[in-house]
XYZ file of C-alpha atoms in Angstrom:
179
model
C -1.855 20.733 14.757
C -0.969 21.834 11.114
C 1.899 24.311 10.260
C 3.182 25.574 7.193
C 6.618 24.147 6.032
C 9.801 25.559 7.538
C 13.487 25.146 7.106
C 13.146 23.566 10.802
C 10.525 20.669 9.751
C 12.067 19.709 6.271
C 13.295 16.182 7.733
C 8.916 15.476 8.064
C 8.190 16.704 4.684
C 11.369 14.394 3.251
C 9.809 10.872 5.261
C 9.060 8.222 2.764
C 6.032 7.226 1.373
C 4.440 4.319 3.239
C 2.509 1.520 2.036
C -1.436 1.939 1.056
C -3.776 -0.931 0.926
C -5.523 -1.462 -2.651
C -8.396 -3.170 -2.002
C -10.162 -2.507 -5.439
C -10.619 -0.299 -8.156
C -13.363 2.982 -9.054
C -14.487 2.125 -11.997
C -15.907 5.085 -13.598
C -18.492 5.793 -16.694
C -19.623 9.266 -18.540
C -23.245 9.433 -19.305
C -25.793 11.853 -19.921
C -23.103 15.093 -18.956
C -21.975 13.401 -15.706
C -19.929 10.844 -14.327
C -20.966 8.138 -12.479
C -18.546 5.241 -11.101
C -19.239 1.836 -9.797
C -16.545 -0.220 -7.066
C -14.643 -3.432 -8.096
C -13.200 -5.013 -5.337
C -10.600 -7.364 -5.378
C -10.829 -10.929 -3.926
C -7.398 -10.166 -1.977
C -6.396 -6.531 -1.119
C -2.333 -6.144 -1.449
C -0.169 -3.368 -0.652
C 1.126 -0.666 -2.577
C 4.046 2.051 -2.092
C 5.256 4.627 -4.620
C 8.871 5.200 -5.527
C 10.581 8.012 -3.363
C 11.281 11.132 -5.249
C 13.734 13.602 -4.745
C 12.300 16.859 -3.937
C 13.876 20.612 -3.122
C 11.118 21.466 -0.492
C 12.827 24.691 0.233
C 11.162 25.068 -2.969
C 7.654 24.973 -1.307
C 8.748 27.310 1.803
C 7.261 31.131 1.748
C 6.056 30.456 -1.667
C 2.674 32.390 -3.652
C 2.133 29.887 -5.725
C 2.974 26.503 -3.956
C 2.875 25.303 -0.527
C 3.067 22.425 1.924
C 1.149 21.778 5.046
C 2.683 19.427 7.472
C 0.136 17.639 10.001
C 1.105 16.859 13.769
C -0.820 14.540 16.374
C 0.432 15.204 19.765
C 3.997 16.178 18.496
C 4.130 13.002 16.068
C 4.291 13.517 12.456
C 1.186 12.554 10.794
C 1.179 13.783 7.220
C 1.503 16.207 5.013
C -0.114 17.518 1.694
C 1.323 19.243 -1.470
C -0.179 21.825 -3.248
C 0.162 24.228 -5.838
C -1.703 26.687 -8.114
C -2.597 25.540 -11.502
C -2.865 27.285 -14.435
C -6.922 26.976 -14.527
C -7.831 29.043 -11.101
C -7.512 25.363 -8.921
C -5.385 24.646 -6.227
C -3.669 21.406 -7.329
C -3.018 18.646 -4.617
C 0.702 17.539 -5.556
C 0.871 14.929 -3.133
C -1.479 13.787 0.467
C 0.010 11.526 2.902
C -1.154 9.886 5.817
C 1.448 7.550 7.734
C -0.090 4.193 8.351
C -0.014 4.391 12.294
C -2.387 7.409 12.132
C -5.299 7.032 9.118
C -8.543 6.525 9.950
C -8.085 9.457 12.299
C -9.353 12.428 10.603
C -5.457 13.273 9.584
C -6.312 13.502 6.149
C -9.500 15.447 6.599
C -8.006 17.823 8.400
C -5.105 18.491 6.017
C -7.864 19.213 2.847
C -9.383 21.471 5.048
C -6.131 23.039 5.365
C -6.041 22.998 1.498
C -8.968 24.374 0.860
C -8.536 27.474 2.940
C -5.149 28.038 1.634
C -6.936 27.671 -1.844
C -9.395 30.677 -0.951
C -7.029 32.688 0.418
C -5.300 32.517 -2.951
C -8.517 33.523 -4.299
C -8.642 30.051 -6.222
C -11.990 28.404 -7.689
C -11.289 25.138 -5.998
C -9.228 21.973 -5.358
C -7.998 19.359 -7.873
C -5.576 16.672 -7.391
C -5.351 12.902 -9.259
C -5.515 9.255 -8.437
C -5.691 5.977 -9.632
C -8.467 4.022 -10.390
C -6.873 1.023 -8.416
C -6.298 3.093 -5.247
C -10.385 2.640 -4.028
C -9.556 3.980 -0.786
C -8.438 7.325 -2.399
C -11.465 7.400 -3.909
C -13.187 6.864 -1.338
C -11.871 9.700 0.820
C -12.029 12.155 -2.069
C -15.812 11.722 -2.500
C -16.128 12.045 1.207
C -14.264 15.737 1.202
C -16.967 16.617 -1.507
C -14.447 16.129 -4.465
C -16.582 15.028 -8.039
C -14.553 12.714 -10.801
C -14.333 15.992 -13.336
C -12.072 13.699 -16.131
C -10.541 10.394 -16.456
C -7.561 9.443 -18.648
C -7.171 6.043 -19.981
C -3.999 6.775 -21.214
C -1.466 8.479 -18.539
C 0.139 4.968 -17.126
C 0.491 3.196 -21.093
C 4.301 3.879 -20.226
C 5.064 2.083 -17.332
C 5.672 -1.648 -16.695
C 3.129 -4.240 -15.443
C 0.673 -3.165 -13.783
C 0.860 0.180 -13.534
C 0.206 0.299 -17.580
C -3.442 -0.737 -16.754
C -4.211 1.615 -13.997
C -6.489 4.639 -15.020
C -6.285 8.384 -13.719
C -9.419 10.021 -12.452
C -9.030 13.678 -11.904
C -10.866 14.983 -9.085
C -12.296 18.548 -8.079
C -13.999 20.330 -5.644
C -15.326 23.860 -7.049
C -16.839 26.533 -5.048
C -18.601 29.686 -6.922
C -17.580 32.254 -4.029
C -14.373 34.116 -5.596
């Protein structure tokens, strides 16, 4: 079940980020007017966790330009997706997270479908998001959802401490014409 965030469910939106596995990196290259990518697997995978952010979730409730959807499986919180209308007529996925215990069970795919539905209802031309080259499992997931690399930014994380300063930002897009 997927619901729009409301005041009764803010505690679920506030759940802390859970670790995710880093198994390698995506190596994008731009040739002949398009993006290609290869994978480089790590000899020893490790876990990564994002720092917690203070977010006023009430700012996403009943807003025309931003939205949060929460997923539940058998009344148990399963994940969230945070969206906003971007200046370029894409729905930008600010965050997507699925609880560790429920990963691999279709929750992320259902959230992405909900995001696409919301974007189409807003008459936007597609979805966009950014992730790091080191989050190979997420990159694979976005490809599975029909997204394509649209840009790479090698400087976005340069001012962070190691090892994050070596990460590359990959921008993913899914575009549709029927708007």
